[in-house]
Each structure stands twice: as C-alpha cells, then as structure tokens.
GROMACS .gro file of C-alpha atoms in nm:
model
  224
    1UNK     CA    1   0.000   0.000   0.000
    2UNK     CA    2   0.204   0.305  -0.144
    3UNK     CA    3   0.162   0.658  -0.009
    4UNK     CA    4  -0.017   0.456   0.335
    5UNK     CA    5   0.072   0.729   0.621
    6UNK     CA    6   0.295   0.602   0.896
    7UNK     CA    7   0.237   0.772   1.252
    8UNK     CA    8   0.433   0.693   1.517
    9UNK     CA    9   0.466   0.738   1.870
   10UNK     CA   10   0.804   0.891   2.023
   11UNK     CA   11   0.881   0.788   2.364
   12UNK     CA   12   0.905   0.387   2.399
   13UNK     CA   13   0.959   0.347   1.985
   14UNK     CA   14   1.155   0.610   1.871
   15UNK     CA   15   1.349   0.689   2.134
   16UNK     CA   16   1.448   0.489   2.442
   17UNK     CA   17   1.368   0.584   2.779
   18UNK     CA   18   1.567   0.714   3.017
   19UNK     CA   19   1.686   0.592   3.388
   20UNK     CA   20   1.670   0.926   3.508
   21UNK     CA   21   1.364   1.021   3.389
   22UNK     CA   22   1.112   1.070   3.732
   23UNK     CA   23   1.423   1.260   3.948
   24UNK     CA   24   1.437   1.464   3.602
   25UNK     CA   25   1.121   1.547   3.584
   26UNK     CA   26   1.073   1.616   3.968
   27UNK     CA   27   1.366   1.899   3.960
   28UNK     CA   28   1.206   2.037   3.647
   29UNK     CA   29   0.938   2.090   3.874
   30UNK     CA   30   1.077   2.256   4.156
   31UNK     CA   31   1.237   2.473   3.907
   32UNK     CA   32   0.888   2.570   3.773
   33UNK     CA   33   0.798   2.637   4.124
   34UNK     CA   34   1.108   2.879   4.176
   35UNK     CA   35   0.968   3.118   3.882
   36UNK     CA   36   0.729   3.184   4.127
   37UNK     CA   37   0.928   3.222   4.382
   38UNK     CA   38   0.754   2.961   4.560
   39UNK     CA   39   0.932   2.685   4.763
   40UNK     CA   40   0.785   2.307   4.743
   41UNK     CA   41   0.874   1.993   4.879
   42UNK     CA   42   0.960   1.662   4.708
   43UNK     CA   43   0.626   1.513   4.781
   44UNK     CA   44   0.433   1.783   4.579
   45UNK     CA   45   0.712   1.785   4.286
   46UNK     CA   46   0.586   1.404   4.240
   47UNK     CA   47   0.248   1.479   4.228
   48UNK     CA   48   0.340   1.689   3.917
   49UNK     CA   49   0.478   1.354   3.727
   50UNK     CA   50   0.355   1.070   3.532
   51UNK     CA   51  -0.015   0.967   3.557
   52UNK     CA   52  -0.076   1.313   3.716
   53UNK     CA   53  -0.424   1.379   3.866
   54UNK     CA   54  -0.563   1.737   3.787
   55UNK     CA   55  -0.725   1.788   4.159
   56UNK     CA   56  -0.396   1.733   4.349
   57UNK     CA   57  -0.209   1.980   4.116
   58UNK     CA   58  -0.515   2.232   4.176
   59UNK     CA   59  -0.487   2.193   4.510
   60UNK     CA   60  -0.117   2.215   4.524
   61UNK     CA   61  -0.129   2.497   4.330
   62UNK     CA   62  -0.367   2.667   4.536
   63UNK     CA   63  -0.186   2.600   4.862
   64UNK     CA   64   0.084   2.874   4.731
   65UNK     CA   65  -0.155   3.140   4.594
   66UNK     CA   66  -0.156   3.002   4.236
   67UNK     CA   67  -0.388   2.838   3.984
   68UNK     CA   68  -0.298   2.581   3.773
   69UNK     CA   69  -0.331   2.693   3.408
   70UNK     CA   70  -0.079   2.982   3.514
   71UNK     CA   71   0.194   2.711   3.644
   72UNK     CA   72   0.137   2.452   3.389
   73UNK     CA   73   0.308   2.602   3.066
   74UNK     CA   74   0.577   2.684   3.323
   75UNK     CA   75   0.603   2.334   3.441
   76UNK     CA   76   0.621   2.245   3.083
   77UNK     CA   77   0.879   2.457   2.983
   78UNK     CA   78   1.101   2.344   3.254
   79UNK     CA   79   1.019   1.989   3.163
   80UNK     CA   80   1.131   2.011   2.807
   81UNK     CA   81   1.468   2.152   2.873
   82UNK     CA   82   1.583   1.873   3.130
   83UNK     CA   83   1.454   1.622   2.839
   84UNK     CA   84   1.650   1.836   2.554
   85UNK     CA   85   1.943   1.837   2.786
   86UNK     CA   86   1.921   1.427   2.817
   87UNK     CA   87   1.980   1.376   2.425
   88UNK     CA   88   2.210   1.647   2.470
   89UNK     CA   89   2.394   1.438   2.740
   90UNK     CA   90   2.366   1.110   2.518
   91UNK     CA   91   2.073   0.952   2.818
   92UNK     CA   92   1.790   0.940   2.531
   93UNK     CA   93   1.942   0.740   2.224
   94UNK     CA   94   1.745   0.641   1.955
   95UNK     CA   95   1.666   0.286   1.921
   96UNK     CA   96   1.849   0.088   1.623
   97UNK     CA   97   1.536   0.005   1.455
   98UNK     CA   98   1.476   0.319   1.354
   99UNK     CA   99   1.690   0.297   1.072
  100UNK     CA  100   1.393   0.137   0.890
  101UNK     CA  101   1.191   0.479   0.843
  102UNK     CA  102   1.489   0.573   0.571
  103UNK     CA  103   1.326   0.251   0.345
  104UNK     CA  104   0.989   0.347   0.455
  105UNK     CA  105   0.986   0.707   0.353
  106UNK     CA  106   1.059   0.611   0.047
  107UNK     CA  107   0.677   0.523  -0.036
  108UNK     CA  108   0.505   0.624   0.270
  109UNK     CA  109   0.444   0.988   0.439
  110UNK     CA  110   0.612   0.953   0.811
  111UNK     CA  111   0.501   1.120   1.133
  112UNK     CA  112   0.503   1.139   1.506
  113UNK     CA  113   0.269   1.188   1.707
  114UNK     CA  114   0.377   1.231   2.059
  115UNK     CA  115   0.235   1.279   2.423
  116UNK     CA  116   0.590   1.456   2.499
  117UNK     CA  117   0.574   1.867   2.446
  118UNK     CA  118   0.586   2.029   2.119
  119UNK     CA  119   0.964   2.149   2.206
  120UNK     CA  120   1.072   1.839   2.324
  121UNK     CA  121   0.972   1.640   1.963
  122UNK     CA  122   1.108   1.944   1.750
  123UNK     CA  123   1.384   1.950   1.955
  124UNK     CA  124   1.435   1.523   1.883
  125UNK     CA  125   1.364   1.517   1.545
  126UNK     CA  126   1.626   1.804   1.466
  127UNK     CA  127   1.913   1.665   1.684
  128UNK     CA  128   1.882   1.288   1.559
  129UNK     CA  129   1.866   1.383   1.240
  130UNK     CA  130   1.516   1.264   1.100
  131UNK     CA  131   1.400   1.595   0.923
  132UNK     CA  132   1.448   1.355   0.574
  133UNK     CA  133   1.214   1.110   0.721
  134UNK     CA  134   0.984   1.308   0.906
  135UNK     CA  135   0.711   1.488   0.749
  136UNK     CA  136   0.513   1.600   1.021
  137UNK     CA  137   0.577   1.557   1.431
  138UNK     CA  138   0.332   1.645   1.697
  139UNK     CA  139   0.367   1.688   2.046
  140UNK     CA  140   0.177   1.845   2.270
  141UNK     CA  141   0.101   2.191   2.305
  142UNK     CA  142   0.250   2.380   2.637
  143UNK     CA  143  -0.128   2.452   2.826
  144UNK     CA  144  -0.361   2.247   2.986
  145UNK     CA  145  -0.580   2.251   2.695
  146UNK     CA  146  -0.256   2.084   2.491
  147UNK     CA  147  -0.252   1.844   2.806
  148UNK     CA  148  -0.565   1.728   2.804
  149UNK     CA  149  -0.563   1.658   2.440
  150UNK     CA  150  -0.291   1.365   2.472
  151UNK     CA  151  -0.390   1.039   2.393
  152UNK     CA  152  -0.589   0.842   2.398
  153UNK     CA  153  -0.786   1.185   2.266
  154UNK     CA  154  -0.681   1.121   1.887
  155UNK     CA  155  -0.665   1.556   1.799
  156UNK     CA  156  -0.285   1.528   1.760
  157UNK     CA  157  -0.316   1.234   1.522
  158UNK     CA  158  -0.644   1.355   1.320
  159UNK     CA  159  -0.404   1.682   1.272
  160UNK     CA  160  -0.095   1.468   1.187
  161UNK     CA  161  -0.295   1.309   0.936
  162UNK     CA  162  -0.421   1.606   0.773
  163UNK     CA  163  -0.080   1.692   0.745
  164UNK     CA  164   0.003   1.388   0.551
  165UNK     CA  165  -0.300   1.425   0.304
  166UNK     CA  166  -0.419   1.084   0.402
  167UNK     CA  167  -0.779   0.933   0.504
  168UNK     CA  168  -0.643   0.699   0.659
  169UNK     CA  169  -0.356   0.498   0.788
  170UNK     CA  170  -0.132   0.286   1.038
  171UNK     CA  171   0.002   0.416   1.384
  172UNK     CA  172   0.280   0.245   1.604
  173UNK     CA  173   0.297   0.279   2.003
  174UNK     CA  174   0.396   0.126   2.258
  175UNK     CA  175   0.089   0.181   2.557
  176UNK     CA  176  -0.288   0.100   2.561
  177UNK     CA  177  -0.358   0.508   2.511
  178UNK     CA  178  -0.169   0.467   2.164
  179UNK     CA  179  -0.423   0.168   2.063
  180UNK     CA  180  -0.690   0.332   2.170
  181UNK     CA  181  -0.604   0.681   1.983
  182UNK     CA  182  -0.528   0.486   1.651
  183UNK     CA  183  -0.886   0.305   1.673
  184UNK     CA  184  -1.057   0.616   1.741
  185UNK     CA  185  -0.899   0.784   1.446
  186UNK     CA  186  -0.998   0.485   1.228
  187UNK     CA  187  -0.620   0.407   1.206
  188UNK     CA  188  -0.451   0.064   1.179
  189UNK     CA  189  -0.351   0.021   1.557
  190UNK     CA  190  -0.022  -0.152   1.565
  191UNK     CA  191   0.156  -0.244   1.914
  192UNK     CA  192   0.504  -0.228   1.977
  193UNK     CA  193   0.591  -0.507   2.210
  194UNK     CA  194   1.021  -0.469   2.253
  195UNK     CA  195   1.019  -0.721   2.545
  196UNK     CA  196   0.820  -0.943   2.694
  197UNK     CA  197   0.758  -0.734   3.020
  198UNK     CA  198   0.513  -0.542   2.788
  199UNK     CA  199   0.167  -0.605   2.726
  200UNK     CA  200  -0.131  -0.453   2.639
  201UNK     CA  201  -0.498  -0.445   2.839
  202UNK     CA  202  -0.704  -0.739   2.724
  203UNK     CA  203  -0.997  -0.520   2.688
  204UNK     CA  204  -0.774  -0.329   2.396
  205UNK     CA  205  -0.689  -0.549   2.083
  206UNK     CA  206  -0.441  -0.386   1.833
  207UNK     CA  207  -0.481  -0.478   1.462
  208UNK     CA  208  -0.113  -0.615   1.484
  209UNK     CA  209   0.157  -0.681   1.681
  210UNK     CA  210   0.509  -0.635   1.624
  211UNK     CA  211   0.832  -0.697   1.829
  212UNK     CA  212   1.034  -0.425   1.590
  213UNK     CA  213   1.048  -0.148   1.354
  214UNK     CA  214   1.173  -0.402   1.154
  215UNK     CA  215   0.825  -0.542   1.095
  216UNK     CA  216   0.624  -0.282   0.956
  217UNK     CA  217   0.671  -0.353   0.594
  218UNK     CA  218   0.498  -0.692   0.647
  219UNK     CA  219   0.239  -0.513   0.827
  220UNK     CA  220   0.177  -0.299   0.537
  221UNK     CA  221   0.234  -0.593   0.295
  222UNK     CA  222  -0.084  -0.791   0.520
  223UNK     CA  223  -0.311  -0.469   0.426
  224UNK     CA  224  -0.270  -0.468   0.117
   0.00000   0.00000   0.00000
C-alpha cells in the first residue's frame, strides 16, 4: 500500500527511555515552582509527574496562591529543557530500529505523534537527524488545553494526518492510550511489544503486533 501514512509514537519506539527520567522530571518541577518564587517539597514535585491527577495539582497549586493553568506552561517549559538536555547528554538514544523509516519514507508519508511537548519532539527530530524522514511531528502543546488533548484523545493524530493528506492509515505505540487513539482515528492500531515485560490491556486489541520497527513492511504488505 504506497503513499499509506505512517504515525508513530516517540517515547518507547523512537526513542528509548531514560533511567533518570522521574528525578528529572521532579527537579524540572521545583524549578517551575522557583519562577514563582515559591518553595515546594519533594512530595508535591511528584504529584506533578507521570499519571498526574488534575485535583492534586489544583490543590497544590492553590496552597501557594496560584492556579494551575498559570503554572502549567511553566512546568512544561522546565520539563522540556531537562529532556532536551538528556539527548544532549547522550541519556535518550534512539533505538536501532529506527533505521527502517529511511526505506519506509521512500513510499510512505512519516510522522510522530507524541504525548511529549511540542519542544521536546522538535527539539528530537532536529538533533537525531530525521528531518528527511519526518514529514510532520506532533507533540503536545504547552497549556492544559494541549494536556488534556494527549492520547488516547486522537486531535494530535487527526491533525498529523491532515498533514500527511491521508484518510487513513497505520500508527505504532507502545501503551494502551496509543491503541486506543489509533482506533478512534480509524487508524490501523499496531503495538510495539520490545520485550516481553510489555503487554497490552485485554480489553484493547491492536490490529497487529510487532516486536520491531523491523516489521512494519509486512504489516503494510498484510493490508494490502
């Protein structure tokens, strides 16, 4: 299937993840927290990481005279230098694989679609190189309404699409949100499954799944 688009998530199956990554993220935060010359303790800097919950940051927020939507693109500055400064560093590494998208690109539109910020993709796809491959490359935007548009909310993809001119076409993550986004874009859904550690929800079926990069052209060639 020439011309078939070819999203991909970022973190997970573009590039690997890093060891540091929560103690990162937490001093990102307490750097965000500084701008406002406000002082916060360890405990609160978590509650700003990972599966966040919008209540507790509220609450946080409003414990030292501030609202959330004002701290947030603050928080997500901070957060995308300490990432840029990790593939600076040589901590974030693509994964071999990726060499594939070269082949790919020859007959197929590429792009990323990433819950990572905006900065942090722009920022990846200029210093590994991949403006040849890469057509398009979302990330999210830097405010809470860019936050609560990550997947499994499909907006970045149904805009990476439109970019690509395509109807249609096959995504590639690595979590249960990624499936879900694809399916509710109409996308193929392909899983990523590098080891065996990784699995997806039973209650989530991807159209395929693949242990590599490597795969995708037999994915393709199956469509067809």
């Amino acid at each position: 299937m020439a011309n078939l688009p070819l999203l991909f998530d970022v973190d997970g199956v573009i590039l690997r993840h890093h060891r540091s990554g929560p103690s990162v993220y937490e001093s990102a935060i307490g750097d965000a927290f500084a701008e406002f010359d406000v002082s916060t303790t360890d405990a609160e800097h978590r509650s700003f990481v990972g599966d966040v919950s919008a209540d507790r940051m509220r609450e946080i927020c409003r414990r030292h005279g501030l609202e959330l939507p004002d701290v947030w693109p603050v928080r997500e500055r901070h957060v995308s230098e300490h990432q840029r400064e990790l593939c600076r560093n040589g901590e974030r590494t693509l994964f071999d694989d990726v060499d594939v998208l070269s082949e790919l690109a020859a007959s197929h539109p590429i792009g990323f679609v990433s819950n990572n910020q905006q900065a942090t993709i722009d920022f990846a796809v200029d210093h590994f190189g991949l403006e040849s491959v890469v057509e398009t490359a979302y990330g999210r935007e830097p405010t809470w309404d860019g936050f609560e548009r990550r997947k499994p909310d499909p907006y970045y993809i149904e805009q990476a699409l439109a970019d690509l001119g395509g109807e249609t076409g096959l995504y590639v993550g690595d979590r249960v949100t990624d499936i879900q986004a694809a399916h509710r874009a109409d996308l193929t859904a392909v899983y990523l499954r590098r080891t065996e550690a990784d699995s997806t929800s039973a209650a989530v079926r991807p159209d395929a799944i693949i242990r590599s990069l490597n795969d995708i052209p037999a994915v393709i060639e199956r469509l067809a």
